[in-house]
Short mmCIF file of C-alpha atoms and ligand atoms in Angstrom, two decimals:
data_model
loop_
_atom_site.label_atom_id
_atom_site.label_comp_id
_atom_site.label_asym_id
_atom_site.label_seq_id
_atom_site.Cartn_x
_atom_site.Cartn_y
_atom_site.Cartn_z
CA MET Q 22 22.02 -35.09 -9.24
CA ASN Q 23 23.94 -31.66 -8.82
CA ASN Q 24 25.00 -30.66 -5.37
CA ILE Q 25 21.57 -29.58 -4.13
CA THR Q 26 20.81 -28.35 -0.69
CA ILE Q 27 17.57 -29.94 0.64
CA PRO Q 28 16.09 -28.02 3.38
CA ASN Q 29 15.55 -30.09 6.59
CA ASN Q 30 11.93 -29.15 7.11
CA ILE Q 31 10.76 -29.81 3.51
CA ASN Q 32 8.59 -32.66 4.42
CA GLU Q 33 6.79 -30.50 7.01
CA LEU Q 34 5.49 -28.11 4.45
CA ASN Q 35 2.05 -28.62 3.31
CA THR Q 36 1.99 -28.01 -0.35
CA THR Q 37 3.65 -28.95 -3.53
CA LYS Q 38 4.29 -25.25 -4.07
CA GLU Q 39 5.85 -24.51 -0.82
CA LYS Q 40 8.01 -27.26 -1.11
CA VAL Q 41 9.34 -26.08 -4.61
CA LEU Q 42 9.76 -22.78 -3.28
CA SER Q 43 11.71 -23.84 -0.21
CA LEU Q 44 13.87 -25.92 -2.56
CA LEU Q 45 14.64 -23.12 -4.95
CA LYS Q 46 15.27 -20.64 -2.01
CA SER Q 47 18.09 -22.98 -0.53
CA ASN Q 48 19.63 -23.12 -3.76
CA GLU Q 49 19.34 -19.56 -4.96
CA SER Q 50 22.86 -19.48 -6.37
CA ILE Q 51 22.44 -22.42 -8.75
CA TYR Q 52 19.88 -23.93 -11.16
CA VAL Q 53 18.00 -26.87 -10.14
CA SER Q 54 16.90 -29.08 -12.93
CA GLY Q 55 13.12 -30.02 -13.27
CA GLN Q 56 14.11 -33.59 -13.17
CA ASP Q 57 15.99 -33.05 -9.74
CA ILE Q 58 13.14 -31.32 -8.42
CA ALA Q 59 10.83 -33.98 -9.47
CA ASP Q 60 13.12 -36.68 -7.90
CA ILE Q 61 13.49 -34.99 -4.53
CA LEU Q 62 9.76 -34.13 -4.02
CA PHE Q 63 8.37 -37.29 -5.63
CA LEU Q 64 6.65 -35.30 -8.35
CA THR Q 65 6.19 -35.83 -12.12
CA ARG Q 66 7.72 -33.30 -14.39
CA ALA Q 67 4.17 -31.85 -15.09
CA GLY Q 68 3.80 -31.38 -11.44
CA VAL Q 69 6.87 -29.41 -11.16
CA TRP Q 70 5.85 -27.19 -14.02
CA LYS Q 71 2.37 -26.64 -12.47
CA ALA Q 72 4.02 -25.59 -9.30
CA ILE Q 73 6.53 -23.30 -10.86
CA LYS Q 74 3.84 -21.66 -12.94
CA SER Q 75 1.63 -21.18 -9.67
CA LEU Q 76 4.62 -19.55 -7.97
CA ARG Q 77 5.32 -17.23 -10.81
CA ALA Q 78 1.63 -16.24 -10.58
CA ASP Q 79 2.28 -15.42 -6.87
CA GLY Q 80 5.04 -12.85 -8.03
CA GLU Q 81 7.97 -15.14 -7.55
CA ILE Q 82 10.69 -14.60 -10.03
CA ILE Q 83 11.94 -17.92 -11.42
CA GLU Q 84 14.21 -18.07 -14.28
CA ALA Q 85 14.35 -21.14 -16.58
CA VAL Q 86 17.21 -22.06 -18.72
CA SER Q 87 17.04 -25.01 -20.95
CA ASN Q 88 19.46 -27.94 -20.08
CA ARG Q 89 20.20 -26.26 -16.69
CA GLY Q 90 16.60 -25.93 -14.98
CA TYR Q 91 15.15 -23.25 -12.51
CA ARG Q 92 16.52 -20.53 -10.27
CA LEU Q 93 14.72 -18.30 -7.99
CA ASN Q 94 16.10 -14.70 -8.74
CA ASN Q 95 14.97 -12.33 -6.17
CA GLU Q 96 18.43 -10.50 -6.50
CA GLY Q 97 17.73 -6.86 -5.44
CA ILE Q 98 14.47 -7.51 -4.27
CA ASP Q 99 14.30 -7.37 -0.51
CA ILE Q 100 10.65 -7.97 -0.51
CA ASP Q 101 9.79 -11.57 0.21
CA ALA Q 102 6.20 -12.57 -0.77
CA SER Q 103 6.23 -15.91 0.98
CA LEU Q 104 7.59 -14.29 4.29
CA ILE Q 105 4.95 -11.66 4.09
CA LYS Q 106 2.08 -14.26 3.54
CA THR Q 107 3.29 -16.36 6.52
CA ARG Q 108 2.65 -13.22 8.61
CA LEU Q 109 -0.94 -12.60 7.57
CA SER Q 110 -3.60 -13.00 9.97
CA ALA Q 111 -6.93 -14.90 9.59
CA ASN Q 112 -8.72 -11.46 8.76
CA VAL Q 113 -6.99 -11.47 5.44
CA PRO Q 114 -8.83 -13.54 2.62
CA LYS Q 115 -7.36 -16.97 1.86
CA HIS Q 116 -7.09 -15.93 -1.74
CA PHE Q 117 -5.04 -12.93 -1.15
CA LYS Q 118 -2.15 -12.77 -3.53
CA ILE Q 119 1.29 -10.81 -3.45
CA TYR Q 120 3.16 -9.83 -6.35
CA THR Q 121 6.64 -8.45 -5.93
CA TYR Q 122 8.77 -6.35 -8.20
CA ASP Q 123 12.11 -4.59 -8.28
CA GLU Q 124 10.87 -1.87 -10.50
CA VAL Q 125 7.51 -0.85 -12.14
CA THR Q 126 6.07 2.15 -13.73
CA SER Q 127 3.50 2.63 -11.12
CA THR Q 128 2.31 -0.10 -8.68
CA ASN Q 129 -1.32 1.14 -9.31
CA ASP Q 130 -0.90 0.58 -12.90
CA VAL Q 131 0.32 -2.94 -12.52
CA VAL Q 132 -2.58 -3.66 -10.41
CA ARG Q 133 -4.84 -2.57 -13.34
CA VAL Q 134 -2.93 -4.81 -15.83
CA ILE Q 135 -3.06 -7.86 -13.38
CA SER Q 136 -6.82 -7.18 -12.73
CA ASN Q 137 -7.47 -7.07 -16.49
CA SER Q 138 -5.60 -10.11 -17.46
CA GLU Q 139 -6.51 -12.28 -14.33
CA GLY Q 140 -9.83 -10.82 -13.45
CA ILE Q 141 -8.72 -11.29 -9.53
CA TYR Q 142 -9.20 -9.00 -6.63
CA ASP Q 143 -7.71 -8.94 -3.12
CA PHE Q 144 -4.23 -8.80 -4.00
CA ILE Q 145 -1.38 -6.49 -3.63
CA VAL Q 146 1.53 -5.31 -5.86
CA ILE Q 147 4.74 -4.29 -4.04
CA SER Q 148 7.78 -2.66 -5.60
CA ASN Q 149 11.17 -1.41 -4.60
CA SER Q 150 11.00 1.59 -6.96
CA GLN Q 151 8.66 3.22 -9.66
CA THR Q 152 9.69 5.18 -12.70
CA ASN Q 153 6.37 6.84 -12.98
CA GLY Q 154 5.00 7.07 -9.55
CA ARG Q 155 1.74 9.10 -9.27
CA GLY Q 156 0.50 11.24 -6.49
CA ARG Q 157 -2.76 12.93 -6.25
CA ARG Q 158 -4.04 15.76 -8.53
CA GLY Q 159 -1.88 14.73 -11.25
CA ARG Q 160 1.57 14.96 -9.39
CA SER Q 161 4.55 12.65 -9.68
CA PHE Q 162 5.48 10.57 -6.62
CA PHE Q 163 9.13 10.41 -5.93
CA SER Q 164 9.83 6.55 -5.77
CA PRO Q 165 13.50 5.83 -6.02
CA LYS Q 166 14.98 2.45 -5.52
CA GLY Q 167 16.40 1.33 -2.15
CA THR Q 168 15.02 3.93 0.27
CA GLY Q 169 11.21 3.39 0.16
CA ILE Q 170 8.51 1.09 -0.52
CA TYR Q 171 5.60 1.35 -2.97
CA PHE Q 172 2.49 -0.84 -3.08
CA SER Q 173 -1.09 -1.05 -4.27
CA MET Q 174 -4.09 -3.21 -3.28
CA LEU Q 175 -7.03 -4.05 -5.49
CA LEU Q 176 -10.50 -4.44 -3.56
CA LYS Q 177 -13.86 -5.25 -4.80
CA PRO Q 178 -16.01 -3.60 -2.13
CA ASN Q 179 -19.57 -3.89 -1.87
CA PHE Q 180 -20.59 -0.40 -1.24
CA SER Q 181 -21.50 2.90 -3.03
CA PHE Q 182 -18.98 5.09 -4.72
CA GLU Q 183 -19.63 7.72 -1.97
CA ASP Q 184 -18.19 5.32 0.56
CA ALA Q 185 -15.07 4.53 -1.63
CA SER Q 186 -13.45 7.68 -0.19
CA LEU Q 187 -13.62 6.27 3.23
CA LEU Q 188 -11.15 3.63 2.16
CA THR Q 189 -8.54 6.35 2.13
CA CYS Q 190 -9.15 7.28 5.65
CA LEU Q 191 -9.17 3.63 6.51
CA SER Q 192 -5.84 3.04 4.83
CA ALA Q 193 -4.32 5.93 6.63
CA VAL Q 194 -5.13 4.47 9.87
CA ALA Q 195 -4.08 1.00 8.94
CA LEU Q 196 -0.66 2.50 7.72
CA CYS Q 197 -0.24 4.48 11.15
CA ASP Q 198 -0.96 1.34 13.12
CA ALA Q 199 1.52 -0.72 10.94
CA ILE Q 200 4.20 1.87 11.30
CA THR Q 201 3.84 2.08 15.08
CA GLU Q 202 3.90 -1.74 15.31
CA VAL Q 203 6.87 -2.17 13.32
CA THR Q 204 8.84 0.82 14.09
CA ASP Q 205 7.34 2.13 17.61
CA ILE Q 206 7.10 5.54 15.81
CA GLU Q 207 3.91 7.45 16.32
CA PRO Q 208 2.91 9.22 12.89
CA SER Q 209 -0.08 11.35 12.55
CA ILE Q 210 -2.42 12.18 9.59
CA LYS Q 211 -2.91 15.12 7.69
CA TRP Q 212 -6.34 15.32 6.23
CA VAL Q 213 -7.12 13.64 3.77
CA ASN Q 214 -4.17 11.17 2.84
CA ASP Q 215 -0.87 12.22 4.11
CA ILE Q 216 1.01 10.55 6.87
CA PHE Q 217 3.44 12.74 8.86
CA CYS Q 218 6.19 12.54 11.21
CA GLN Q 219 8.04 15.53 12.70
CA ASP Q 220 5.89 17.89 10.72
CA LYS Q 221 6.85 16.58 7.50
CA LYS Q 222 5.18 13.97 5.08
CA VAL Q 223 6.57 10.44 5.16
CA ALA Q 224 3.67 8.60 3.31
CA GLY Q 225 1.07 9.19 0.86
CA ILE Q 226 -2.14 7.52 -0.41
CA LEU Q 227 -3.74 7.46 -3.86
CA THR Q 228 -7.13 5.82 -4.10
CA GLU Q 229 -8.44 5.20 -7.60
CA ALA Q 230 -12.08 3.98 -8.02
CA ASN Q 231 -13.29 2.04 -11.05
CA THR Q 232 -16.94 2.50 -11.93
CA SER Q 233 -19.24 0.96 -14.61
CA ILE Q 234 -19.75 3.50 -17.18
CA GLU Q 235 -23.49 2.22 -17.52
CA ASP Q 236 -24.87 2.66 -14.08
CA GLY Q 237 -22.00 4.23 -12.02
CA HIS Q 238 -21.64 1.11 -9.84
CA LEU Q 239 -18.37 0.80 -8.03
CA GLU Q 240 -16.58 -2.03 -9.62
CA SER Q 241 -13.14 -2.08 -7.70
CA VAL Q 242 -10.86 0.27 -6.01
CA ILE Q 243 -7.01 0.66 -6.11
CA ILE Q 244 -5.32 1.80 -2.87
CA GLY Q 245 -1.71 2.99 -3.60
CA ILE Q 246 0.52 3.76 -0.85
CA GLY Q 247 4.14 5.15 -0.98
CA ILE Q 248 6.46 5.44 2.17
CA ASN Q 249 9.80 7.09 2.42
CA LEU Q 250 11.78 4.66 4.64
CA ILE Q 251 15.29 6.26 4.60
CA ASP Q 252 16.73 9.37 3.49
CA PRO Q 253 17.87 9.24 -0.38
CA GLN Q 254 21.70 9.28 -0.67
CA ASN Q 255 21.40 12.64 -2.63
CA GLY Q 256 18.39 14.13 -0.49
CA PHE Q 257 14.74 14.78 -1.69
CA PRO Q 258 14.17 16.68 -4.87
CA SER Q 259 14.13 20.49 -4.48
CA ASP Q 260 10.35 20.66 -4.90
CA ILE Q 261 9.63 18.40 -1.94
CA LYS Q 262 12.79 18.79 0.26
CA ASN Q 263 10.98 21.12 2.52
CA THR Q 264 7.95 19.16 3.11
CA ALA Q 265 9.12 15.47 2.82
CA THR Q 266 11.10 13.42 5.34
CA SER Q 267 11.70 9.59 5.70
CA LEU Q 268 10.38 7.32 8.66
CA LEU Q 269 13.74 6.13 9.59
CA ASN Q 270 15.80 9.12 8.79
CA LYS Q 271 19.38 8.29 8.06
CA GLY Q 272 21.31 5.12 7.83
CA ALA Q 273 20.67 1.62 6.38
CA LEU Q 274 17.30 -0.06 5.98
CA PRO Q 275 16.65 -2.33 8.84
CA GLU Q 276 16.64 -6.06 7.45
CA ASP Q 277 13.03 -7.27 6.83
CA VAL Q 278 11.34 -3.91 7.66
CA LYS Q 279 9.47 -3.81 4.18
CA ASN Q 280 8.22 -7.15 4.60
CA ARG Q 281 7.14 -6.42 8.31
CA LEU Q 282 5.38 -3.10 7.29
CA CYS Q 283 3.57 -4.60 4.34
CA ALA Q 284 2.26 -7.72 6.34
CA SER Q 285 1.25 -5.49 9.33
CA PHE Q 286 -0.56 -2.88 6.94
CA ILE Q 287 -2.36 -5.84 5.21
CA ASN Q 288 -3.58 -7.18 8.64
CA HIS Q 289 -4.68 -3.89 10.15
CA PHE Q 290 -6.37 -2.95 6.56
CA TYR Q 291 -8.56 -6.03 6.55
CA SER Q 292 -9.27 -6.00 10.18
CA TYR Q 293 -10.95 -2.50 9.77
CA TYR Q 294 -12.37 -3.32 6.20
CA ASN Q 295 -14.21 -6.59 7.37
CA ASN Q 296 -15.99 -4.35 9.88
CA MET Q 297 -16.31 -1.40 7.93
CA ASN Q 298 -19.83 -0.61 9.20
CA GLU Q 299 -18.65 -0.35 12.61
CA HIS Q 300 -16.70 2.63 11.70
CA THR Q 301 -13.99 1.97 14.38
CA PHE Q 302 -11.22 3.41 12.02
CA ILE Q 303 -12.94 6.75 11.95
CA LYS Q 304 -12.46 7.42 15.76
CA LYS Q 305 -8.70 6.52 15.17
CA TYR Q 306 -8.47 8.65 12.08
CA ILE Q 307 -9.83 11.66 14.30
CA ASP Q 308 -7.51 10.81 17.12
CA LEU Q 309 -4.44 10.74 14.90
CA SER Q 310 -5.37 13.97 12.66
CA PHE Q 311 -3.16 16.76 13.67
CA LEU Q 312 -5.29 19.52 11.71
CA ILE Q 313 -8.09 19.89 14.28
CA GLY Q 314 -7.90 23.20 16.08
CA LYS Q 315 -5.40 24.49 13.55
CA HIS Q 316 -5.82 27.50 11.27
CA ILE Q 317 -5.56 26.34 7.45
CA LYS Q 318 -5.47 27.68 4.08
CA ILE Q 319 -7.69 25.63 1.79
CA ASN Q 320 -5.84 25.41 -1.43
CA SER Q 321 -8.47 23.17 -3.24
CA PHE Q 322 -11.68 21.14 -2.35
CA GLU Q 323 -13.76 19.12 -4.50
CA ASN Q 324 -17.02 19.19 -2.62
CA THR Q 325 -18.41 21.27 0.19
CA ASN Q 326 -21.39 21.62 2.17
CA ASP Q 327 -22.28 24.96 3.59
CA LEU Q 328 -23.38 24.32 7.13
CA THR Q 329 -24.47 27.84 7.68
CA LYS Q 330 -26.13 28.42 4.41
CA LYS Q 331 -24.12 31.70 4.01
CA GLN Q 332 -22.29 32.67 0.97
CA GLY Q 333 -18.38 32.78 1.30
CA THR Q 334 -16.25 35.79 0.59
CA ALA Q 335 -12.92 35.95 -1.28
CA LYS Q 336 -11.01 35.50 2.07
CA ASP Q 337 -12.85 32.17 2.17
CA ASN Q 338 -9.85 29.90 1.79
CA TYR Q 339 -8.69 30.76 5.34
CA ALA Q 340 -10.39 28.82 8.09
CA LEU Q 341 -10.13 27.11 11.49
CA VAL Q 342 -10.55 23.42 11.72
CA LEU Q 343 -13.27 22.44 14.06
CA GLY Q 344 -13.17 18.62 13.53
CA ILE Q 345 -13.68 15.80 11.37
CA ASN Q 346 -17.15 14.01 11.01
CA GLU Q 347 -18.16 10.40 10.72
CA LYS Q 348 -17.55 10.41 6.95
CA CYS Q 349 -14.10 11.83 7.46
CA HIS Q 350 -15.25 15.40 6.03
CA LEU Q 351 -13.38 18.27 7.40
CA LEU Q 352 -15.44 20.64 9.49
CA VAL Q 353 -14.21 24.33 9.12
CA GLU Q 354 -15.23 27.74 10.18
CA TYR Q 355 -14.23 30.47 7.78
CA GLU Q 356 -12.97 33.64 8.95
CA ASP Q 357 -16.32 35.24 8.36
CA GLY Q 358 -18.04 32.85 10.76
CA HIS Q 359 -19.69 30.58 8.40
CA LYS Q 360 -19.20 26.87 8.85
CA ALA Q 361 -18.75 24.04 6.14
CA SER Q 362 -17.77 20.54 5.75
CA LEU Q 363 -15.15 19.52 3.05
CA LYS Q 364 -15.31 16.36 1.41
CA ASN Q 365 -12.05 16.44 -0.32
CA GLY Q 366 -9.26 18.70 -0.89
CA GLU Q 367 -5.93 19.99 0.01
CA VAL Q 368 -5.11 22.28 2.81
CA SER Q 369 -2.08 23.72 4.38
CA VAL Q 370 -1.49 24.78 8.04
CA VAL Q 371 -1.01 28.72 8.53
CA GLU Q 372 1.09 29.97 11.35
CA TYR Q 373 -0.15 33.25 12.78
C1 BTN Z 13 0.05 11.57 -2.67
O1 BTN Z 13 0.97 11.90 -1.69
O2 BTN Z 13 -0.20 12.29 -3.70
C2 BTN Z 13 -0.15 10.19 -3.07
C3 BTN Z 13 0.90 9.26 -3.31
C4 BTN Z 13 0.64 7.83 -3.58
C5 BTN Z 13 1.94 7.21 -4.07
C6 BTN Z 13 1.66 5.71 -4.30
S1 BTN Z 13 3.24 4.91 -4.52
C7 BTN Z 13 2.15 3.41 -4.84
C8 BTN Z 13 1.11 3.73 -5.70
N1 BTN Z 13 1.64 3.93 -7.17
C9 BTN Z 13 1.55 5.09 -7.58
O3 BTN Z 13 1.92 5.60 -8.74
N2 BTN Z 13 1.13 6.00 -6.64
C10 BTN Z 13 0.91 5.41 -5.32
#
């Protein structure tokens, strides 16, 4: 047997999978042969292989080299799926899975690929960077390595397409809760899906719904979130440098912050999601929204309900925000006095 470190608590772990992972973690710099793993853990070679396969399905990156063995290769990935898992609360489904990556095109796209091939739901894909990060309205989302975190969850909600948009608001509240719990920073929400700190955006949410072509039934929802954690070394790109900032500003990334933020987000998310009908998150969403009482310019909107049954004028895109209703629609009063609720859209604050 090679010089293998055997963790002290290995016999206290419940499952074979946990034991194999713990053994590989304690020997990250070397390859551990399948036979050595089998001997240490009193397994058959087939049992070792089954555990390795299952760990890979959980997103662990395990290299296999013939005649040498297995090696956990989480190099460059400071996201630790097993650490996140140990921090999940009882609200999170037992079958919840975590996939971690160093670089992907877009975590929303990886979610789709996994969902198509494995047919599962209630899982998260977390990455250190994205080469093709997507924002709302066809924009790109700046997702460099080392300064942010990017993740997407897949859900199979049992409600209408109409209510799917509420998940964006629920996620915004869960994200604010997580940020405050982990960093003590109190962010605010810019309707609909932006998280702000010091008047600038630190995080964005992209919700994508998959509906059945036949009956329009909501089949699944992907919620993608990107957070700027620290300032990029060369600053933000010119198109967002006046509007974007990072949560922790300058300096190094505190250890474990990515794992803590992800775990906290998942926990808060499911605690609201499991009680979706109670709408507890809506009150919080309203409390955290900084647009209420502000004058805004409505840059675009997807659906509006004219509450005063009056036709708008050309100046209609300037309005005062009166509030947010129980469906998370923005209630506005236009300059000509007529009122409306906006279901979705993009607005900017106007300073007079
Ligand atoms: C926005 O601000 O317009 C929404 C940004 C959403 C970005 C996240 S990062 C993780 C997930 N993957 C993507 O490609 N986009 C979302």
